[in-house]
XYZ file of C-alpha atoms in Angstrom:
341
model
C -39.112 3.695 11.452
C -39.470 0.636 14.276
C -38.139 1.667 17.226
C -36.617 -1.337 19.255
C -37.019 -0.120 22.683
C -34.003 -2.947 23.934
C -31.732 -1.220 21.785
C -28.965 0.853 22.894
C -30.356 4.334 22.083
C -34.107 5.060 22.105
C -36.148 8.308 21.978
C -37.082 9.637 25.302
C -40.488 9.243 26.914
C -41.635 12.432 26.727
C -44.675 13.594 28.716
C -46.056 16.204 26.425
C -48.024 14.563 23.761
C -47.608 17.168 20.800
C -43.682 16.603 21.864
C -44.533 12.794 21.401
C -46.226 13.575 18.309
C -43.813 15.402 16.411
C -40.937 13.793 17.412
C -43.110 10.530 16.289
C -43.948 12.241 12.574
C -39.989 13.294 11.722
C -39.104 10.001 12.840
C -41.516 8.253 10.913
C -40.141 10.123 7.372
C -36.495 9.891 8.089
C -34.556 7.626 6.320
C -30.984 6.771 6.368
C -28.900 9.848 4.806
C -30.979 12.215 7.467
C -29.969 10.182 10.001
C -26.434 10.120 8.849
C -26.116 13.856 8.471
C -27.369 14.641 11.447
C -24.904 12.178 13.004
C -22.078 14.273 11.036
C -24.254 17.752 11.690
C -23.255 16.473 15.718
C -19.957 15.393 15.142
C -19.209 18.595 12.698
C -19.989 20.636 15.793
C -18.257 18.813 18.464
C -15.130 18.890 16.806
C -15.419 22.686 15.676
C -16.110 23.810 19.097
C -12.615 21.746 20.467
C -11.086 23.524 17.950
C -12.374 27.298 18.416
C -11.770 26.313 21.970
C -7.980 26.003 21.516
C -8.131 29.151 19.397
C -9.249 31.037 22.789
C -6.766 29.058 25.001
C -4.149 30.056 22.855
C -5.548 33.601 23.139
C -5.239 33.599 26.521
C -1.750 32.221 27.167
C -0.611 35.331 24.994
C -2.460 37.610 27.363
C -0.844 35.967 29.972
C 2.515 36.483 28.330
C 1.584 40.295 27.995
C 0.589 40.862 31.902
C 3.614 39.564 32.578
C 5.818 41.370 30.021
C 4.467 44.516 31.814
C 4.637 43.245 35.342
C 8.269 42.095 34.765
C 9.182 45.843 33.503
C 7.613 47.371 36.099
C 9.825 45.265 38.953
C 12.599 47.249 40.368
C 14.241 43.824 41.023
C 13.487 41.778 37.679
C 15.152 38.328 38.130
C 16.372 39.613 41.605
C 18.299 42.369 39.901
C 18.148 46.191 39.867
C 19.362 46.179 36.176
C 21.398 49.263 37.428
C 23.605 50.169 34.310
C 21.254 48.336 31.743
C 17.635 49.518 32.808
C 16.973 51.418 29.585
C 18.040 48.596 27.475
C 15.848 46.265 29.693
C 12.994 48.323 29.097
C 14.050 47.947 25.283
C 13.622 44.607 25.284
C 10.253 44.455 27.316
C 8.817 46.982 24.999
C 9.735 44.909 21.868
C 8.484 42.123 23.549
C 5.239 43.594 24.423
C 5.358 45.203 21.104
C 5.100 41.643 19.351
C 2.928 39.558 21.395
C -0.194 42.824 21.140
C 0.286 42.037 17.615
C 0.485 38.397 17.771
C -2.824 38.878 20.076
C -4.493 41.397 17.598
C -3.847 38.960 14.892
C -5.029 36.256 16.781
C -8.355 38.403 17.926
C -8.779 38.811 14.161
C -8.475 34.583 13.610
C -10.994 34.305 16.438
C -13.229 36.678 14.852
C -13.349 34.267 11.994
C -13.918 31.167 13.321
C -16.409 32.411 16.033
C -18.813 33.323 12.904
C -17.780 30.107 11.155
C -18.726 27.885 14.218
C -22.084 29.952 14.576
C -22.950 29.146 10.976
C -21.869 25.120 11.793
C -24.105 24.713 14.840
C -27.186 26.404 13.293
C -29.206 23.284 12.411
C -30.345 23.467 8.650
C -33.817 24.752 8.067
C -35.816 21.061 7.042
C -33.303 18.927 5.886
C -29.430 18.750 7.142
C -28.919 16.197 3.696
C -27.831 18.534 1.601
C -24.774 19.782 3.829
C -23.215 16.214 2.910
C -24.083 15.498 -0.688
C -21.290 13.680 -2.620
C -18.806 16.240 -3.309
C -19.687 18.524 -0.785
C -16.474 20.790 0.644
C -18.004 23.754 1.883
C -18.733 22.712 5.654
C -18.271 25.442 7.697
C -15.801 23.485 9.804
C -13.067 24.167 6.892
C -12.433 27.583 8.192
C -13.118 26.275 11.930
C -10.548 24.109 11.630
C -7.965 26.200 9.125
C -8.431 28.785 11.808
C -7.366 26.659 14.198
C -4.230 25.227 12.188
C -3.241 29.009 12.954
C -1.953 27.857 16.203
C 1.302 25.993 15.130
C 3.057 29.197 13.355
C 2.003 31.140 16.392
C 3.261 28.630 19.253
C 6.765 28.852 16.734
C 7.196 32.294 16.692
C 5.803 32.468 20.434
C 8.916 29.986 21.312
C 11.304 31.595 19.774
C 10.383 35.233 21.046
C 10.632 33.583 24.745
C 14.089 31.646 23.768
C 15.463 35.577 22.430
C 14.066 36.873 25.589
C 15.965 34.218 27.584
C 19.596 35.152 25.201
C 18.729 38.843 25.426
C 18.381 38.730 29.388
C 21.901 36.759 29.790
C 23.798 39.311 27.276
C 22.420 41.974 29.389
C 22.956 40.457 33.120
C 26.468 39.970 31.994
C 26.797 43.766 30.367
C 25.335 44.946 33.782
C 27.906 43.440 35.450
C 30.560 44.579 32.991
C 29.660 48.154 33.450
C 28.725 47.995 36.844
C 32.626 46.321 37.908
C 33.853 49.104 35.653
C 32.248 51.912 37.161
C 33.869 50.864 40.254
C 37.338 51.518 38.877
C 39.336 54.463 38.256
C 38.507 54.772 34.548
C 35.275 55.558 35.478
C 34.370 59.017 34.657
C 30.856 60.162 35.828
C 28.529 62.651 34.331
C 28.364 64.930 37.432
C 32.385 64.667 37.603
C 32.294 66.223 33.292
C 30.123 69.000 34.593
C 33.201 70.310 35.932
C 35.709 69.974 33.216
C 35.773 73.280 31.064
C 35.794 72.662 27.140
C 40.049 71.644 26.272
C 39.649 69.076 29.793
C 36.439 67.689 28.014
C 38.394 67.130 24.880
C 41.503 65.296 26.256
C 38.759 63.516 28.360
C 37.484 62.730 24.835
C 40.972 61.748 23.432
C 41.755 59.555 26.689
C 38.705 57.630 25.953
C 39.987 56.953 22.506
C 43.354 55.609 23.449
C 41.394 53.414 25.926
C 39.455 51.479 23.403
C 43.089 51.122 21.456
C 43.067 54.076 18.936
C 45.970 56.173 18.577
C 45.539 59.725 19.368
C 46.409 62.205 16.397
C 44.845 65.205 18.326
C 43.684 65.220 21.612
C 42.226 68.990 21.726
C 40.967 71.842 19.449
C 42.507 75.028 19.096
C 42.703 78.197 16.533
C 42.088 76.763 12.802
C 41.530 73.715 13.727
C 38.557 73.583 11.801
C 35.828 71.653 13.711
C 38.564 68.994 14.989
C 38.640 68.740 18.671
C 40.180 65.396 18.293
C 41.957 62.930 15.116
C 41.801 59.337 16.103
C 43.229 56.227 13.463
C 41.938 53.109 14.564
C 43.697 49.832 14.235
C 42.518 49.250 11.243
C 43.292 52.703 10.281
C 39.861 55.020 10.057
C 40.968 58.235 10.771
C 38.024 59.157 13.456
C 37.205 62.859 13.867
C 35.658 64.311 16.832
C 34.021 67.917 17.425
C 33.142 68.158 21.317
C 30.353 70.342 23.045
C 30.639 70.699 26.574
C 28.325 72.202 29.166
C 28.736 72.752 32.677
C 24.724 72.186 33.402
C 22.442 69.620 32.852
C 20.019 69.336 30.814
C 21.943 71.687 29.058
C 20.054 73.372 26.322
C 19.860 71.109 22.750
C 22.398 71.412 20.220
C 20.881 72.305 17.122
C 21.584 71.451 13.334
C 23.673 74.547 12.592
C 26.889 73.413 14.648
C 26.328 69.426 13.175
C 26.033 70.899 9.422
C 29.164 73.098 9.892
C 31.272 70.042 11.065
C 30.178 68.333 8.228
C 31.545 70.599 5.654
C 34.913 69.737 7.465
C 35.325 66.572 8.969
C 35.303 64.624 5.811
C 36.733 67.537 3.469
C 39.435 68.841 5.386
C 40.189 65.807 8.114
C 39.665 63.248 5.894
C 36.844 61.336 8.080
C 36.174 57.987 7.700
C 33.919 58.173 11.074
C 32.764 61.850 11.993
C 31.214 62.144 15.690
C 30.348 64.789 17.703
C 30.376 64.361 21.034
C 28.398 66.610 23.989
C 27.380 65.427 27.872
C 23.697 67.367 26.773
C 21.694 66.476 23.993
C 20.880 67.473 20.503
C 17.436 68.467 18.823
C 15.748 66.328 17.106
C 16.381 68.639 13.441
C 19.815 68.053 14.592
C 19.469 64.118 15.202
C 17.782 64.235 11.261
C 20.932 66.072 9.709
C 23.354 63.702 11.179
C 21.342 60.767 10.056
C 20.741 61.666 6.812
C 24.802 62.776 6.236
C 26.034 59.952 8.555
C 27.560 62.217 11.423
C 27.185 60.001 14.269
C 26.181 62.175 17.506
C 27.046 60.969 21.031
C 24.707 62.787 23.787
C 24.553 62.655 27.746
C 23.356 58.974 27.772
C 25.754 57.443 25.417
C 28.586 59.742 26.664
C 27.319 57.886 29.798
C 27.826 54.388 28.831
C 31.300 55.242 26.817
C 32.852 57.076 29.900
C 31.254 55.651 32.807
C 30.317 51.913 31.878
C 33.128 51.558 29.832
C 31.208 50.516 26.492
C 34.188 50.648 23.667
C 33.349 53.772 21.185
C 32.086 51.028 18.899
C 29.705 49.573 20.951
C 28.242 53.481 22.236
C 28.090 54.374 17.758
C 27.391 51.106 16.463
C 29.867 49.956 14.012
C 31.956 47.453 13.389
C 35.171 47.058 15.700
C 38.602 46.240 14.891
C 39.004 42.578 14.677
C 41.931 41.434 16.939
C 44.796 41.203 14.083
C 44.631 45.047 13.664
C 46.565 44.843 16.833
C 45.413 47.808 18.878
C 48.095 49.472 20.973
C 46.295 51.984 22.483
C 49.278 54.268 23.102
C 49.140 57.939 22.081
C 51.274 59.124 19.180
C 53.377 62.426 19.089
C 50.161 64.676 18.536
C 50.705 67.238 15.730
């Protein structure tokens, strides 16, 4: 090879003159295709290294997003709020949150892992020759799975923007439900767990009953009695479920756990005898966790200290505290108390 020393890119002088030498020998026996491939070898590996590169950037904006997940939870004043009545389903929501982006990371870790060995394997120069990378026909560069790595990144900045726009819905639902049950426990309705300590078991149940009529169901029964056969109150709603309580009051707190013997005896009657089309027991304690598995598994829904909390003293509706659906408006709730039987 000539080497016009006016051109625009020459070999370097270099001082050593076995350096000079062999520089001077592969020079001499390259021809055009080694010159190209290592042109493309160079290219190859500039481009695969942008693209690992945005792998890791991406990788890092997701830790970013987790430290502050975890700061944010950790604020007693998140968004300048104390999150007074909502705080455990803020935490819900960070923990999700967190939940998903250490598995968006993990996954991402595992992309990394990928490419990383792929884009060692690119920048190793061939052993003699680079031709042979870029024969005609030749698909197996290692900057493929460099770069299909990399495509990785759209899905992930989708699902990243859409986690941070539910964030964003999930916070304003829950600023305005903290305000909701904060401006409620400020009114009369407001009945607070240390005030139930002090009710005995028949004030617990018209307690119970009250809170029925509030969220527009009329009141069948509003207390338990001899033979009444697990019923401590018969609800209809609007839309005419007949709801059947059983209540379990204690005057201290924790309270010891009730157990699955009391839930499997109310459900041989609630549904046999009363008819249930919702059965629900209700206690200001808590119930064990064979307990928890009974009513699951026979569909007894089981309202404890905390929900009791957010029925009676936030003023979440009964359907909100067990999940199902509500009454649409046509049902036309009335909330007023029938002659009880």
């Amino acid at each position: 090879m000539i080497i016009d020393r006016d051109a625009r890119v020459v070999p370097p002088r270099y001082p050593d003159r076995g350096t000079r030498a062999l520089m001077g020998d592969a020079l001499g026996k390259a021809d055009q295709s080694d010159l190209l491939a290592s042109f493309l070898w160079m290219q190859e590996g500039r481009i695969g290294r942008k693209a690992h590169s945005e792998l890791e950037s991406e990788r890092d904006l997701l830790l970013r997003d987790l430290k502050s997940l975890q700061e944010f939870k950790a604020d007693p004043e998140f968004q300048g709020l104390s999150w007074e009545c909502t705080r455990a389903e803020l935490d819900a929501v960070f923990d999700a949150a967190t939940e998903v982006t250490a598995e968006e990371i993990a996954r991402l870790e595992e992309i990394l892992r990928a490419s990383g060995e792929a884009l060692e394997d690119l920048l190793r120069f061939p052993d003699g020759n680079p031709a042979p990378r870029f024969t005609p026909g030749s698909n197996s560069s290692p900057l493929n799975t460099v770069v299909a790595c990399r495509d990785q990144i759209k899905p992930l900045k989708r699902r990243r923007s859409a986690l941070i726009a539910d964030l964003t819905t999930k916070f304003d639902r829950l600023d305005d439900l903290d305000s909701r049950r904060m401006e409620f426990s400020w009114s009369e309705e407001s009945h607070t767990p240390e005030h139930m300590l002090h009710l005995d078991s028949t004030e617990f149940e018209i307690l119970v009953s009250r809170l029925a009529s509030r969220d527009g169901m009329t009141v069948l029964r509003d207390r338990g009695g001899p033979g009444d056969l697990g019923a401590d109150g018969i609800f209809r709603t609007p839309d005419n479920r007949i709801v059947v309580a059983q209540c379990k009051q204690t005057k201290t707190l924790p309270g010891r756990a009730i157990g699955s013997e009391p839930v499997q005896r109310f459900n041989g009657t609630a549904r046999q005898e009363h008819h249930a089309d919702i059965a629900v027991m209700i206690t200001n304690a808590t119930f064990s966790e064979p307990a928890r598995a009974f009513a699951g598994k026979h569909g007894i829904h089981l309202i404890d200290a905390k929900q009791l909390k957010n029925w009676a003293t936030w003023g979440d509706s009964f359907y909100e505290v067990i999940g199902v659906a509500a009454p649409s408006p046509a049902d036309g709730a009335t909330g007023r108390p029938s002659e009880l039987p």
